[in-house]
PDB file of C-alpha atoms in Angstrom:
ATOM      1  CA  MET A 296      14.139 -34.313  -8.919  1.00 69.00           C
ATOM      2  CA  LEU A 297      11.658 -34.857  -6.251  1.00 76.00           C
ATOM      3  CA  THR A 298      11.808 -32.721  -3.198  1.00 73.00           C
ATOM      4  CA  ALA A 299      11.891 -34.268   0.226  1.00 81.00           C
ATOM      5  CA  VAL A 300      10.323 -31.278   1.991  1.00 83.00           C
ATOM      6  CA  GLN A 301       6.927 -29.479   1.790  1.00 84.00           C
ATOM      7  CA  GLN A 302       6.435 -26.966  -0.967  1.00 79.00           C
ATOM      8  CA  GLU A 303       6.254 -23.979   1.457  1.00 80.00           C
ATOM      9  CA  LYS A 304       9.631 -24.819   2.969  1.00 84.00           C
ATOM     10  CA  CYS A 305      11.164 -25.459  -0.417  1.00 84.00           C
ATOM     11  CA  LEU A 306      10.029 -22.237  -1.905  1.00 81.00           C
ATOM     12  CA  GLY A 307      10.652 -20.367   1.300  1.00 83.00           C
ATOM     13  CA  ASN A 308      14.375 -20.574   0.309  1.00 86.00           C
ATOM     14  CA  GLU A 309      15.089 -17.756  -2.009  1.00 86.00           C
ATOM     15  CA  LYS A 310      17.645 -19.704  -4.021  1.00 89.00           C
ATOM     16  CA  ASN A 311      15.246 -22.510  -4.572  1.00 88.00           C
ATOM     17  CA  LYS A 312      12.573 -20.091  -5.757  1.00 86.00           C
ATOM     18  CA  THR A 313      14.958 -18.383  -8.093  1.00 88.00           C
ATOM     19  CA  LYS A 314      16.112 -21.659  -9.571  1.00 90.00           C
ATOM     20  CA  LEU A 315      12.523 -22.789 -10.145  1.00 89.00           C
ATOM     21  CA  ILE A 316      11.670 -19.547 -11.856  1.00 89.00           C
ATOM     22  CA  GLU A 317      14.702 -19.841 -14.125  1.00 92.00           C
ATOM     23  CA  LEU A 318      13.739 -23.406 -15.026  1.00 92.00           C
ATOM     24  CA  LEU A 319      10.149 -22.431 -15.897  1.00 92.00           C
ATOM     25  CA  VAL A 320      11.416 -19.614 -18.075  1.00 93.00           C
ATOM     26  CA  GLU A 321      13.890 -21.905 -19.885  1.00 94.00           C
ATOM     27  CA  THR A 322      11.086 -24.528 -20.466  1.00 95.00           C
ATOM     28  CA  LEU A 323       8.523 -22.066 -21.794  1.00 93.00           C
ATOM     29  CA  THR A 324      11.032 -20.353 -23.988  1.00 94.00           C
ATOM     30  CA  ALA A 325      12.223 -23.652 -25.428  1.00 94.00           C
ATOM     31  CA  ARG A 326       8.562 -24.388 -26.369  1.00 94.00           C
ATOM     32  CA  GLY A 327       8.250 -21.063 -28.293  1.00 93.00           C
ATOM     33  CA  LEU A 328       6.407 -19.181 -25.530  1.00 91.00           C
ATOM     34  CA  GLU A 329       7.366 -15.706 -24.498  1.00 90.00           C
ATOM     35  CA  ALA A 330       8.270 -15.635 -20.768  1.00 88.00           C
ATOM     36  CA  ASN A 331       9.042 -12.602 -18.595  1.00 84.00           C
ATOM     37  CA  THR A 332      10.194 -12.571 -15.009  1.00 82.00           C
ATOM     38  CA  ALA A 333       8.496 -10.053 -12.728  1.00 77.00           C
ATOM     39  CA  THR A 334      10.394  -8.510  -9.881  1.00 71.00           C
ATOM     40  CA  GLU A 335       7.179  -7.812  -7.888  1.00 65.00           C
ATOM     41  CA  ASP A 336       4.546 -10.231  -6.468  1.00 69.00           C
ATOM     42  CA  VAL A 337       1.273  -8.842  -5.289  1.00 71.00           C
ATOM     43  CA  ASP A 338       2.044  -5.479  -6.751  1.00 77.00           C
ATOM     44  CA  LEU A 339       2.095  -7.069 -10.223  1.00 80.00           C
ATOM     45  CA  LEU A 340      -1.407  -8.372  -9.651  1.00 81.00           C
ATOM     46  CA  VAL A 341      -2.687  -4.997  -8.577  1.00 84.00           C
ATOM     47  CA  LEU A 342      -0.929  -3.215 -11.476  1.00 86.00           C
ATOM     48  CA  LEU A 343      -2.232  -5.596 -14.086  1.00 85.00           C
ATOM     49  CA  THR A 344      -5.689  -5.451 -12.746  1.00 85.00           C
ATOM     50  CA  ALA A 345      -5.739  -1.655 -12.673  1.00 87.00           C
ATOM     51  CA  LEU A 346      -3.911  -0.906 -15.914  1.00 88.00           C
ATOM     52  CA  THR A 347      -5.040  -3.727 -18.216  1.00 89.00           C
ATOM     53  CA  THR A 348      -7.375  -1.986 -20.808  1.00 88.00           C
ATOM     54  CA  PRO A 349     -10.911  -3.287 -21.399  1.00 85.00           C
ATOM     55  CA  ASP A 350     -10.012  -4.741 -24.845  1.00 89.00           C
ATOM     56  CA  ARG A 351      -7.476  -7.114 -23.182  1.00 90.00           C
ATOM     57  CA  ASN A 352      -7.650  -9.745 -20.518  1.00 91.00           C
ATOM     58  CA  ALA A 353      -4.989 -11.204 -18.236  1.00 88.00           C
ATOM     59  CA  PHE A 354      -5.478 -14.395 -16.279  1.00 89.00           C
ATOM     60  CA  PHE A 355      -4.077 -15.388 -12.922  1.00 85.00           C
ATOM     61  CA  MET A 356      -4.103 -18.833 -11.285  1.00 84.00           C
ATOM     62  CA  LYS A 357      -4.070 -19.318  -7.533  1.00 83.00           C
ATOM     63  CA  PRO A 358      -2.775 -22.767  -6.866  1.00 80.00           C
ATOM     64  CA  GLY A 359      -5.003 -24.952  -4.660  1.00 83.00           C
ATOM     65  CA  ARG A 360      -3.864 -26.706  -1.568  1.00 78.00           C
ATOM     66  CA  GLY A 361      -5.111 -30.078  -0.254  1.00 80.00           C
ATOM     67  CA  ASN A 362      -8.826 -30.475  -1.192  1.00 87.00           C
ATOM     68  CA  ILE A 363      -8.970 -26.835  -2.414  1.00 88.00           C
ATOM     69  CA  GLU A 364      -8.890 -26.758  -6.255  1.00 90.00           C
ATOM     70  CA  ASP A 365      -6.893 -24.244  -8.371  1.00 90.00           C
ATOM     71  CA  LYS A 366      -8.788 -20.980  -8.987  1.00 90.00           C
ATOM     72  CA  VAL A 367      -8.423 -18.754 -12.001  1.00 91.00           C
ATOM     73  CA  TYR A 368      -8.982 -15.006 -11.933  1.00 87.00           C
ATOM     74  CA  SER A 369      -9.075 -12.501 -14.841  1.00 90.00           C
ATOM     75  CA  THR A 370      -8.474  -8.781 -14.953  1.00 89.00           C
ATOM     76  CA  ARG A 371     -11.991  -8.228 -16.370  1.00 90.00           C
ATOM     77  CA  GLN A 372     -13.390 -10.156 -13.451  1.00 88.00           C
ATOM     78  CA  LEU A 373     -11.426  -8.211 -10.956  1.00 86.00           C
ATOM     79  CA  GLN A 374     -12.173  -4.877 -12.571  1.00 87.00           C
ATOM     80  CA  GLU A 375     -15.929  -5.492 -11.751  1.00 86.00           C
ATOM     81  CA  GLN A 376     -15.291  -5.391  -8.075  1.00 83.00           C
ATOM     82  CA  PRO A 377     -16.520  -2.260  -6.210  1.00 80.00           C
ATOM     83  CA  PHE A 378     -12.949  -1.276  -5.159  1.00 78.00           C
ATOM     84  CA  SER A 379     -11.414  -1.729  -8.604  1.00 79.00           C
ATOM     85  CA  GLY A 380     -11.304   1.936  -9.345  1.00 81.00           C
ATOM     86  CA  SER A 381      -9.201   2.554  -6.142  1.00 85.00           C
ATOM     87  CA  ASN A 382      -7.032  -0.549  -5.971  1.00 85.00           C
ATOM     88  CA  LEU A 383      -3.859   1.295  -6.752  1.00 88.00           C
ATOM     89  CA  PHE A 384      -4.521   3.751  -3.948  1.00 88.00           C
ATOM     90  CA  ILE A 385      -5.528   1.102  -1.424  1.00 86.00           C
ATOM     91  CA  ARG A 386      -2.429  -0.952  -2.280  1.00 86.00           C
ATOM     92  CA  SER A 387       0.004   1.934  -1.955  1.00 86.00           C
ATOM     93  CA  PHE A 388      -1.728   3.691   1.009  1.00 87.00           C
ATOM     94  CA  THR A 389      -1.565   0.472   3.119  1.00 81.00           C
ATOM     95  CA  GLY A 390       2.143   0.193   2.521  1.00 74.00           C
ATOM     96  CA  CYS A 391       2.476  -2.483  -0.257  1.00 63.00           C
ATOM     97  CA  ASP A 392       4.893  -5.219   1.004  1.00 54.00           C
ATOM     98  CA  THR A 393       7.527  -3.015   2.578  1.00 54.00           C
ATOM     99  CA  CYS A 394       5.497  -1.535   5.492  1.00 54.00           C
ATOM    100  CA  ALA A 395       2.044  -1.548   6.914  1.00 57.00           C
ATOM    101  CA  ILE A 396      -0.277   0.471   9.146  1.00 65.00           C
ATOM    102  CA  PHE A 397       0.231  -0.814  12.666  1.00 56.00           C
ATOM    103  CA  ASN A 398      -2.596  -3.142  13.911  1.00 56.00           C
ATOM    104  CA  ASP A 399      -4.407  -3.027  10.594  1.00 57.00           C
ATOM    105  CA  ASN A 400      -3.985  -5.657   7.891  1.00 59.00           C
ATOM    106  CA  LYS A 401      -4.839  -4.906   4.271  1.00 67.00           C
ATOM    107  CA  LEU A 402      -8.048  -7.024   4.200  1.00 69.00           C
ATOM    108  CA  SER A 403      -9.554  -5.090   7.231  1.00 68.00           C
ATOM    109  CA  ILE A 404      -8.619  -1.755   5.568  1.00 72.00           C
ATOM    110  CA  LEU A 405     -10.217  -2.887   2.305  1.00 76.00           C
ATOM    111  CA  LYS A 406     -13.401  -3.814   4.229  1.00 76.00           C
ATOM    112  CA  CYS A 407     -13.304  -0.449   5.910  1.00 76.00           C
ATOM    113  CA  PHE A 408     -12.926   1.370   2.645  1.00 78.00           C
ATOM    114  CA  LEU A 409     -15.972  -0.351   1.212  1.00 79.00           C
ATOM    115  CA  LYS A 410     -18.049   0.886   4.139  1.00 80.00           C
ATOM    116  CA  MET A 411     -16.935   4.494   3.859  1.00 78.00           C
ATOM    117  CA  PRO A 412     -19.200   7.263   2.685  1.00 77.00           C
ATOM    118  CA  ASN A 413     -19.216   8.042  -1.057  1.00 78.00           C
ATOM    119  CA  GLU A 414     -17.550  11.460  -0.419  1.00 74.00           C
ATOM    120  CA  THR A 415     -14.627   9.752   1.268  1.00 73.00           C
ATOM    121  CA  LYS A 416     -14.383   7.095  -1.489  1.00 77.00           C
ATOM    122  CA  ALA A 417     -13.825   9.988  -3.904  1.00 82.00           C
ATOM    123  CA  MET A 418     -10.659  11.112  -2.078  1.00 84.00           C
ATOM    124  CA  PRO A 419      -8.343   8.591  -3.968  1.00 87.00           C
ATOM    125  CA  GLY A 420      -9.123  10.525  -7.159  1.00 91.00           C
ATOM    126  CA  ILE A 421      -6.805  13.250  -5.980  1.00 94.00           C
ATOM    127  CA  TYR A 422      -3.928  10.602  -5.908  1.00 94.00           C
ATOM    128  CA  TYR A 423      -4.686   9.689  -9.462  1.00 94.00           C
ATOM    129  CA  ASP A 424      -4.476  13.316 -10.667  1.00 95.00           C
ATOM    130  CA  PRO A 425      -1.079  14.261 -11.930  1.00 95.00           C
ATOM    131  CA  ASN A 426      -1.564  17.910 -11.100  1.00 95.00           C
ATOM    132  CA  SER A 427      -2.606  17.518  -7.439  1.00 96.00           C
ATOM    133  CA  THR A 428      -0.940  19.892  -5.017  1.00 96.00           C
ATOM    134  CA  LEU A 429       0.843  18.999  -1.832  1.00 96.00           C
ATOM    135  CA  ASP A 430      -1.930  20.466   0.299  1.00 95.00           C
ATOM    136  CA  ALA A 431      -4.657  18.553  -1.670  1.00 95.00           C
ATOM    137  CA  VAL A 432      -2.750  15.311  -1.207  1.00 96.00           C
ATOM    138  CA  ALA A 433      -2.196  15.891   2.596  1.00 94.00           C
ATOM    139  CA  GLN A 434      -5.812  16.901   3.197  1.00 92.00           C
ATOM    140  CA  ALA A 435      -7.207  13.861   1.349  1.00 91.00           C
ATOM    141  CA  GLY A 436      -4.796  11.463   3.088  1.00 91.00           C
ATOM    142  CA  GLU A 437      -5.646  12.827   6.590  1.00 91.00           C
ATOM    143  CA  GLU A 438      -9.400  12.500   5.765  1.00 87.00           C
ATOM    144  CA  MET A 439      -8.740   8.931   4.721  1.00 86.00           C
ATOM    145  CA  PHE A 440      -6.827   8.071   7.854  1.00 85.00           C
ATOM    146  CA  LEU A 441      -9.410   9.642  10.204  1.00 86.00           C
ATOM    147  CA  THR A 442     -12.245   7.781   8.498  1.00 83.00           C
ATOM    148  CA  MET A 443     -10.332   4.516   8.866  1.00 80.00           C
ATOM    149  CA  TYR A 444      -9.811   5.243  12.530  1.00 80.00           C
ATOM    150  CA  GLN A 445     -13.578   6.051  12.773  1.00 77.00           C
ATOM    151  CA  ASP A 446     -12.712   9.424  14.307  1.00 70.00           C
ATOM    152  CA  PRO A 447     -15.687  11.466  15.425  1.00 72.00           C
ATOM    153  CA  PRO A 448     -16.821  14.045  12.889  1.00 68.00           C
ATOM    154  CA  ILE A 449     -16.312  16.936  15.420  1.00 68.00           C
ATOM    155  CA  GLU A 450     -12.554  16.468  15.596  1.00 65.00           C
ATOM    156  CA  ARG A 451     -11.199  15.570  12.186  1.00 77.00           C
ATOM    157  CA  ASP A 452      -7.618  16.221  13.245  1.00 88.00           C
ATOM    158  CA  LEU A 453      -5.039  13.453  13.322  1.00 89.00           C
ATOM    159  CA  ASN A 454      -3.016  14.918  16.176  1.00 89.00           C
ATOM    160  CA  ASN A 455      -6.141  15.320  18.391  1.00 89.00           C
ATOM    161  CA  HIS A 456      -7.138  11.684  17.487  1.00 88.00           C
ATOM    162  CA  ARG A 457      -3.618  10.556  18.452  1.00 88.00           C
ATOM    163  CA  TYR A 458      -3.846  12.324  21.762  1.00 88.00           C
ATOM    164  CA  ASN A 459      -7.310  10.935  22.626  1.00 88.00           C
ATOM    165  CA  SER A 460      -6.008   7.389  21.646  1.00 86.00           C
ATOM    166  CA  PHE A 461      -3.068   7.919  23.986  1.00 88.00           C
ATOM    167  CA  VAL A 462      -5.372   8.867  26.860  1.00 88.00           C
ATOM    168  CA  LYS A 463      -7.524   5.757  26.321  1.00 86.00           C
ATOM    169  CA  SER A 464      -4.456   3.552  26.076  1.00 84.00           C
ATOM    170  CA  SER A 465      -2.867   5.016  29.209  1.00 82.00           C
ATOM    171  CA  THR A 466      -5.836   3.696  31.321  1.00 83.00           C
ATOM    172  CA  LYS A 467      -5.091   0.076  30.288  1.00 82.00           C
ATOM    173  CA  VAL A 468      -2.943  -2.305  32.280  1.00 80.00           C
ATOM    174  CA  LYS A 469      -0.702  -2.927  29.277  1.00 81.00           C
ATOM    175  CA  ALA A 470      -0.468   0.174  27.159  1.00 76.00           C
ATOM    176  CA  ASN A 471       0.872  -0.223  23.638  1.00 78.00           C
ATOM    177  CA  LEU A 472       2.159   3.056  22.491  1.00 78.00           C
ATOM    178  CA  ALA A 473       3.157   1.477  19.083  1.00 76.00           C
ATOM    179  CA  SER A 474      -0.510   1.183  18.437  1.00 78.00           C
ATOM    180  CA  LEU A 475      -1.073   4.907  18.310  1.00 84.00           C
ATOM    181  CA  PRO A 476      -1.881   6.624  15.006  1.00 85.00           C
ATOM    182  CA  MET A 477       0.924   8.397  13.289  1.00 86.00           C
ATOM    183  CA  THR A 478       1.487  12.083  14.157  1.00 89.00           C
ATOM    184  CA  LYS A 479       0.272  14.558  11.574  1.00 91.00           C
ATOM    185  CA  GLY A 480       3.854  15.400  10.461  1.00 92.00           C
ATOM    186  CA  ALA A 481       4.813  11.713   9.935  1.00 91.00           C
ATOM    187  CA  ALA A 482       1.521  10.934   8.194  1.00 92.00           C
ATOM    188  CA  LYS A 483       1.858  13.874   5.791  1.00 94.00           C
ATOM    189  CA  GLN A 484       5.189  12.347   4.483  1.00 94.00           C
ATOM    190  CA  HIS A 485       3.482   9.089   4.082  1.00 92.00           C
ATOM    191  CA  TYR A 486       0.722  10.684   1.927  1.00 93.00           C
ATOM    192  CA  PHE A 487       3.358  12.290  -0.240  1.00 95.00           C
ATOM    193  CA  ARG A 488       5.115   8.960  -0.841  1.00 93.00           C
ATOM    194  CA  VAL A 489       1.910   7.247  -1.619  1.00 92.00           C
ATOM    195  CA  TYR A 490       1.137   9.939  -4.211  1.00 95.00           C
ATOM    196  CA  ILE A 491       4.477   9.813  -6.057  1.00 95.00           C
ATOM    197  CA  HIS A 492       4.399   5.941  -5.859  1.00 91.00           C
ATOM    198  CA  MET A 493       0.980   5.976  -7.646  1.00 93.00           C
ATOM    199  CA  GLN A 494       2.142   8.465 -10.169  1.00 95.00           C
ATOM    200  CA  GLN A 495       5.128   6.314 -11.054  1.00 92.00           C
ATOM    201  CA  TRP A 496       2.685   3.320 -11.495  1.00 90.00           C
ATOM    202  CA  LEU A 497       0.701   5.564 -13.789  1.00 92.00           C
ATOM    203  CA  ASP A 498       3.841   6.229 -15.890  1.00 91.00           C
ATOM    204  CA  ASN A 499       4.304   9.818 -14.583  1.00 93.00           C
ATOM    205  CA  ASP A 500       8.010  10.093 -13.763  1.00 90.00           C
ATOM    206  CA  SER A 501       8.155  13.955 -13.925  1.00 92.00           C
ATOM    207  CA  LEU A 502       7.786  14.436 -10.096  1.00 95.00           C
ATOM    208  CA  ASN A 503      10.725  15.390  -8.017  1.00 95.00           C
ATOM    209  CA  PRO A 504      10.883  12.867  -5.144  1.00 95.00           C
ATOM    210  CA  THR A 505      12.509  15.327  -2.800  1.00 95.00           C
ATOM    211  CA  ARG A 506       9.214  17.274  -2.848  1.00 95.00           C
ATOM    212  CA  TRP A 507       7.150  14.136  -2.122  1.00 96.00           C
ATOM    213  CA  GLY A 508       8.434  12.536   1.053  1.00 94.00           C
ATOM    214  CA  TRP A 509      12.002  11.690   0.159  1.00 95.00           C
ATOM    215  CA  VAL A 510      15.459  13.166   0.830  1.00 95.00           C
ATOM    216  CA  ARG A 511      18.830  12.380  -0.778  1.00 94.00           C
ATOM    217  CA  ASP A 512      21.827  11.497   1.365  1.00 93.00           C
ATOM    218  CA  ASN A 513      25.382  12.513   0.468  1.00 91.00           C
ATOM    219  CA  GLY A 514      25.665   9.471  -1.780  1.00 91.00           C
ATOM    220  CA  GLY A 515      22.546  10.554  -3.715  1.00 91.00           C
ATOM    221  CA  VAL A 516      20.433   7.648  -2.301  1.00 94.00           C
ATOM    222  CA  LEU A 517      16.819   8.411  -1.520  1.00 94.00           C
ATOM    223  CA  ASN A 518      15.632   7.927   2.098  1.00 95.00           C
ATOM    224  CA  PRO A 519      12.180   8.498   3.479  1.00 93.00           C
ATOM    225  CA  VAL A 520      11.459  11.667   5.381  1.00 93.00           C
ATOM    226  CA  ARG A 521      10.131  10.501   8.808  1.00 90.00           C
ATOM    227  CA  THR A 522       8.681  13.828   9.711  1.00 90.00           C
ATOM    228  CA  THR A 523       9.197  17.558   9.384  1.00 87.00           C
ATOM    229  CA  TYR A 524       7.867  18.244  12.839  1.00 86.00           C
ATOM    230  CA  LEU A 525       9.796  18.356  16.158  1.00 83.00           C
ATOM    231  CA  ILE A 526       9.645  14.878  17.837  1.00 78.00           C
ATOM    232  CA  ALA A 527       8.577  16.647  20.997  1.00 78.00           C
ATOM    233  CA  PRO A 528       7.775  20.275  22.072  1.00 79.00           C
ATOM    234  CA  TYR A 529      10.794  22.554  21.954  1.00 81.00           C
ATOM    235  CA  SER A 530      10.550  23.145  25.758  1.00 86.00           C
ATOM    236  CA  VAL A 531      11.072  19.359  26.377  1.00 83.00           C
ATOM    237  CA  LEU A 532      13.952  19.113  23.871  1.00 79.00           C
ATOM    238  CA  ILE A 533      16.286  21.807  25.393  1.00 74.00           C
TER     239      ILE A 533
END
């Protein structure tokens, strides 16, 4: 059956996309080919690139559009990129598909990471280590954030940077408070969730999520800890 609408609109409908995937799986299986359905999109590309061993190779095709031809990538090719050793960290730190750092897209953060000093680029190693402590993860995460925000070396404190950003923003005609960096307390919980997320990707399921940025409600469902700090000074809250 030929569709009467553009491909983007057709596949923008979740039911259409699901039916197409099911049809592809049935067709491949009928021809004797093994077919598995992934529940993740970009995360799958990142995981395969990071975790495929050197003796194996996985291929990905990016469909072309208009005059642009299809392009094929391989895990070996992607593993030769300068950021390949930290791609799990970059993907998780920037929020995957569920959230994002305000006013920064993933491409701009990747470019920023490539320009960072070597000592800062070594910080993600703490997130790959299954024995890292809470303090080590928090310290490395804050260093990463401050470098991304191009904070002066004299300060190196996220709350100070947030305050200075607020002062600069308040002088503008249209101040956007949503663009301010996270508070130190909120950012720390973000670092913890990044760490346990990466450890699960690396097949380490031994960590207790309630120690790493999550809390269980009365029904046992995990919810993210927004911050462990007061939302304002106590003198303001009373």
